[in-house]
Amino acid sequence: VISILFSNAMSVYYLRKEITIAFDRSIVSRLFSFGIHYLFVSLVFQLFNVIDRYLISHYLSLNEVGIYSLGYKISNFTQFFITPFTLAWMPYAYRIQNSENSQSIFIQLTKIYILICSILMSILLLYRKELIFYFSVEYAESYNSIGILAFLNFVMGLTYFFGLGIPFKSKTILYSFIAPVSVLINFIISFIGVKYMGIEGISLGSLVGGIFWTG
């Protein structure tokens, strides 16, 4: 909370000359109809993060929840690149969407994203055992989940490239249809997988749901 407050305060400070207070009903209406579906998607996916951990604690044990959570955190090593890259990419993509060479830029940036993510995932997969032992040898069971979840992060990041047409055409309402189906697929596979594969089944369910979401 403190870090978010600090970053917001710094943002306001550096943008202070650009900030004005105004109200335009038509703009508010457009922003609401565009953004409300992002809010719905966020709530749906956050809910499923909780359900994932509930399935593990219910069918396995509380200790397995810790193992899964550690695997999730280690797999997020790739997020050091994905998060800042996509945050910088989206406003730039909006700015150039109508330019003559936008298509070639989109293609080149997608290739760069795939290349860098492939390198980062390779490093993560090669050294995941060492990363696990750095935290605790007791979490060795997260070994396979780290690989699956790292690939999930990569797949989800692709939505910032392959899914650009949806916000460009202001069709974000599609998210409200895609998200529930994606989460339902995630739940079904996770529910079946946790019984036969343990935490790897949960990870696999998340990956399949993510592939459906991006697809």
Short mmCIF file of C-alpha atoms in Angstrom, two decimals:
data_model
loop_
_atom_site.label_atom_id
_atom_site.label_comp_id
_atom_site.label_asym_id
_atom_site.label_seq_id
_atom_site.Cartn_x
_atom_site.Cartn_y
_atom_site.Cartn_z
CA VAL A 1 0.00 0.00 0.00
CA ILE A 2 2.83 2.39 0.91
CA SER A 3 4.65 1.70 -2.37
CA ILE A 4 1.46 2.31 -4.39
CA LEU A 5 0.79 5.57 -2.54
CA PHE A 6 4.38 6.68 -3.15
CA SER A 7 4.29 5.86 -6.87
CA ASN A 8 0.94 7.64 -7.29
CA ALA A 9 2.23 10.72 -5.43
CA MET A 10 5.32 10.83 -7.68
CA SER A 11 3.16 10.43 -10.77
CA VAL A 12 0.96 13.35 -9.74
CA TYR A 13 4.05 15.45 -9.03
CA TYR A 14 5.62 14.87 -12.45
CA LEU A 15 2.31 15.30 -14.27
CA ARG A 16 1.16 18.31 -12.23
CA LYS A 17 1.37 20.68 -15.23
CA GLU A 18 -0.78 18.32 -17.32
CA ILE A 19 -3.54 17.80 -14.75
CA THR A 20 -6.74 19.82 -14.81
CA ILE A 21 -10.11 19.20 -13.20
CA ALA A 22 -13.01 18.96 -15.63
CA PHE A 23 -16.18 16.96 -16.20
CA ASP A 24 -17.63 15.90 -19.52
CA ARG A 25 -20.56 13.51 -19.34
CA SER A 26 -20.00 12.07 -22.82
CA ILE A 27 -16.32 11.32 -22.06
CA VAL A 28 -17.21 9.75 -18.71
CA SER A 29 -19.82 7.60 -20.45
CA ARG A 30 -17.31 6.44 -23.08
CA LEU A 31 -14.64 5.69 -20.47
CA PHE A 32 -17.13 3.73 -18.34
CA SER A 33 -18.44 1.62 -21.23
CA PHE A 34 -14.82 0.95 -22.33
CA GLY A 35 -13.33 0.25 -18.91
CA ILE A 36 -16.10 -1.53 -17.00
CA HIS A 37 -15.33 -4.78 -18.81
CA TYR A 38 -11.68 -4.62 -17.70
CA LEU A 39 -12.94 -4.34 -14.12
CA PHE A 40 -15.15 -7.39 -14.59
CA VAL A 41 -12.28 -9.41 -16.06
CA SER A 42 -9.98 -8.40 -13.21
CA LEU A 43 -12.54 -9.50 -10.60
CA VAL A 44 -13.14 -12.82 -12.37
CA PHE A 45 -9.44 -13.69 -12.55
CA GLN A 46 -8.76 -12.59 -8.97
CA LEU A 47 -11.64 -14.80 -7.85
CA PHE A 48 -10.13 -17.76 -9.61
CA ASN A 49 -6.75 -17.21 -7.97
CA VAL A 50 -8.56 -17.74 -4.68
CA ILE A 51 -10.42 -20.81 -5.99
CA ASP A 52 -7.11 -22.34 -7.16
CA ARG A 53 -5.75 -22.20 -3.64
CA TYR A 54 -9.03 -23.45 -2.19
CA LEU A 55 -8.92 -26.53 -4.44
CA ILE A 56 -5.36 -27.25 -3.32
CA SER A 57 -6.10 -26.83 0.39
CA HIS A 58 -9.34 -28.85 0.10
CA TYR A 59 -8.04 -31.79 -1.96
CA LEU A 60 -4.38 -31.74 -0.92
CA SER A 61 -3.11 -29.79 2.11
CA LEU A 62 -2.31 -26.31 3.36
CA ASN A 63 1.38 -27.13 2.87
CA GLU A 64 0.69 -27.70 -0.85
CA VAL A 65 -0.80 -24.19 -1.02
CA GLY A 66 2.57 -22.83 0.13
CA ILE A 67 4.40 -24.97 -2.43
CA TYR A 68 2.11 -23.76 -5.23
CA SER A 69 2.45 -20.13 -4.10
CA LEU A 70 6.25 -20.37 -4.12
CA GLY A 71 6.20 -21.92 -7.58
CA TYR A 72 3.93 -19.09 -8.72
CA LYS A 73 6.33 -16.47 -7.33
CA ILE A 74 9.43 -18.05 -8.87
CA SER A 75 7.67 -18.39 -12.24
CA ASN A 76 7.02 -14.63 -12.06
CA PHE A 77 10.74 -14.06 -12.66
CA THR A 78 9.81 -13.39 -16.28
CA GLN A 79 7.43 -10.64 -15.12
CA PHE A 80 10.49 -8.44 -14.52
CA PHE A 81 10.47 -8.03 -18.29
CA ILE A 82 6.84 -8.70 -19.26
CA THR A 83 5.20 -6.15 -16.93
CA PRO A 84 7.28 -3.05 -17.79
CA PHE A 85 7.44 -4.03 -21.48
CA THR A 86 3.66 -4.33 -21.83
CA LEU A 87 3.00 -1.21 -19.72
CA ALA A 88 5.21 0.81 -22.04
CA TRP A 89 3.93 -0.95 -25.16
CA MET A 90 0.18 -0.35 -24.82
CA PRO A 91 0.12 3.49 -24.89
CA TYR A 92 2.67 3.43 -27.73
CA ALA A 93 0.50 0.96 -29.67
CA TYR A 94 -2.52 3.25 -29.28
CA ARG A 95 -0.49 6.20 -30.51
CA ILE A 96 0.73 4.52 -33.71
CA GLN A 97 -2.32 2.40 -34.56
CA ASN A 98 -3.31 4.59 -37.52
CA SER A 99 0.17 5.24 -38.87
CA GLU A 100 1.30 3.74 -42.18
CA ASN A 101 3.96 1.44 -40.73
CA SER A 102 2.03 0.35 -37.65
CA GLN A 103 1.60 -3.24 -38.88
CA SER A 104 5.32 -3.79 -39.37
CA ILE A 105 6.05 -2.26 -35.93
CA PHE A 106 3.48 -4.56 -34.30
CA ILE A 107 5.10 -7.58 -35.97
CA GLN A 108 8.64 -6.58 -35.01
CA LEU A 109 7.75 -5.85 -31.39
CA THR A 110 5.93 -9.17 -31.13
CA LYS A 111 9.05 -10.96 -32.37
CA ILE A 112 11.21 -9.10 -29.83
CA TYR A 113 8.80 -10.01 -27.04
CA ILE A 114 8.83 -13.70 -28.01
CA LEU A 115 12.65 -13.73 -28.31
CA ILE A 116 13.34 -12.09 -24.93
CA CYS A 117 10.69 -14.19 -23.16
CA SER A 118 12.17 -17.36 -24.66
CA ILE A 119 15.60 -16.44 -23.27
CA LEU A 120 14.19 -15.58 -19.83
CA MET A 121 12.10 -18.76 -19.66
CA SER A 122 15.14 -20.84 -20.67
CA ILE A 123 17.18 -19.29 -17.83
CA LEU A 124 14.33 -19.86 -15.38
CA LEU A 125 13.85 -23.49 -16.39
CA LEU A 126 17.59 -24.19 -16.23
CA TYR A 127 18.02 -22.72 -12.76
CA ARG A 128 14.64 -23.37 -11.12
CA LYS A 129 16.13 -26.11 -8.92
CA GLU A 130 18.70 -23.67 -7.53
CA LEU A 131 15.99 -21.05 -7.00
CA ILE A 132 13.85 -23.55 -5.08
CA PHE A 133 16.76 -24.58 -2.85
CA TYR A 134 17.54 -20.92 -2.23
CA PHE A 135 14.16 -20.59 -0.53
CA SER A 136 13.85 -24.07 0.99
CA VAL A 137 14.49 -27.66 -0.06
CA GLU A 138 11.01 -28.47 1.29
CA TYR A 139 9.47 -26.75 -1.74
CA ALA A 140 11.05 -29.09 -4.30
CA GLU A 141 7.57 -30.24 -5.35
CA SER A 142 7.02 -26.89 -7.07
CA TYR A 143 9.64 -27.81 -9.73
CA ASN A 144 7.18 -28.81 -12.48
CA SER A 145 4.65 -26.10 -11.64
CA ILE A 146 7.29 -23.40 -12.15
CA GLY A 147 7.76 -24.44 -15.78
CA ILE A 148 4.02 -24.56 -16.48
CA LEU A 149 3.31 -21.21 -14.79
CA ALA A 150 6.27 -19.51 -16.50
CA PHE A 151 4.81 -20.53 -19.86
CA LEU A 152 1.43 -19.22 -18.68
CA ASN A 153 2.96 -15.78 -18.03
CA PHE A 154 4.41 -15.79 -21.54
CA VAL A 155 1.07 -16.77 -23.11
CA MET A 156 -0.88 -14.15 -21.15
CA GLY A 157 1.60 -11.48 -22.23
CA LEU A 158 0.82 -12.29 -25.87
CA THR A 159 -2.67 -10.81 -25.40
CA TYR A 160 -1.05 -7.37 -25.50
CA PHE A 161 -0.10 -8.11 -29.10
CA PHE A 162 -2.62 -10.57 -30.53
CA GLY A 163 -5.57 -8.91 -28.76
CA LEU A 164 -4.90 -5.29 -29.72
CA GLY A 165 -7.85 -5.21 -32.11
CA ILE A 166 -10.37 -5.51 -29.27
CA PRO A 167 -9.55 -2.22 -27.48
CA PHE A 168 -8.65 -0.52 -30.78
CA LYS A 169 -12.20 -1.15 -32.02
CA SER A 170 -13.71 -0.38 -28.57
CA LYS A 171 -15.09 -3.93 -28.40
CA THR A 172 -14.01 -4.54 -24.79
CA ILE A 173 -17.47 -5.97 -24.14
CA LEU A 174 -16.07 -9.16 -25.71
CA TYR A 175 -13.93 -9.60 -22.60
CA SER A 176 -17.08 -10.06 -20.52
CA PHE A 177 -17.95 -13.10 -22.65
CA ILE A 178 -14.44 -14.51 -23.08
CA ALA A 179 -13.37 -14.25 -19.42
CA PRO A 180 -16.14 -16.41 -17.85
CA VAL A 181 -15.63 -19.18 -20.42
CA SER A 182 -11.86 -19.05 -19.96
CA VAL A 183 -12.22 -19.24 -16.18
CA LEU A 184 -14.77 -22.07 -16.45
CA ILE A 185 -12.33 -24.10 -18.58
CA ASN A 186 -9.60 -23.28 -16.07
CA PHE A 187 -11.79 -24.47 -13.18
CA ILE A 188 -12.89 -27.73 -14.83
CA ILE A 189 -9.35 -28.77 -15.75
CA SER A 190 -7.98 -27.68 -12.37
CA PHE A 191 -10.77 -29.54 -10.55
CA ILE A 192 -10.00 -32.76 -12.43
CA GLY A 193 -6.24 -32.20 -12.50
CA VAL A 194 -5.79 -31.59 -8.76
CA LYS A 195 -7.20 -35.06 -8.03
CA TYR A 196 -4.86 -36.89 -10.43
CA MET A 197 -1.79 -34.65 -10.73
CA GLY A 198 -1.76 -32.55 -7.57
CA ILE A 199 -0.54 -28.96 -7.88
CA GLU A 200 0.67 -29.66 -11.44
CA GLY A 201 -3.00 -30.20 -12.35
CA ILE A 202 -3.88 -26.78 -10.99
CA SER A 203 -1.02 -25.21 -12.96
CA LEU A 204 -2.11 -27.04 -16.12
CA GLY A 205 -5.68 -25.80 -15.69
CA SER A 206 -4.40 -22.22 -15.45
CA LEU A 207 -2.28 -22.70 -18.57
CA VAL A 208 -5.13 -24.11 -20.65
CA GLY A 209 -7.40 -21.29 -19.48
CA GLY A 210 -4.72 -18.76 -20.42
CA ILE A 211 -4.25 -20.31 -23.87
CA PHE A 212 -8.01 -20.12 -24.44
CA TRP A 213 -8.06 -16.48 -23.25
CA THR A 214 -5.26 -15.45 -25.60
CA GLY A 215 -6.65 -17.54 -28.46
#
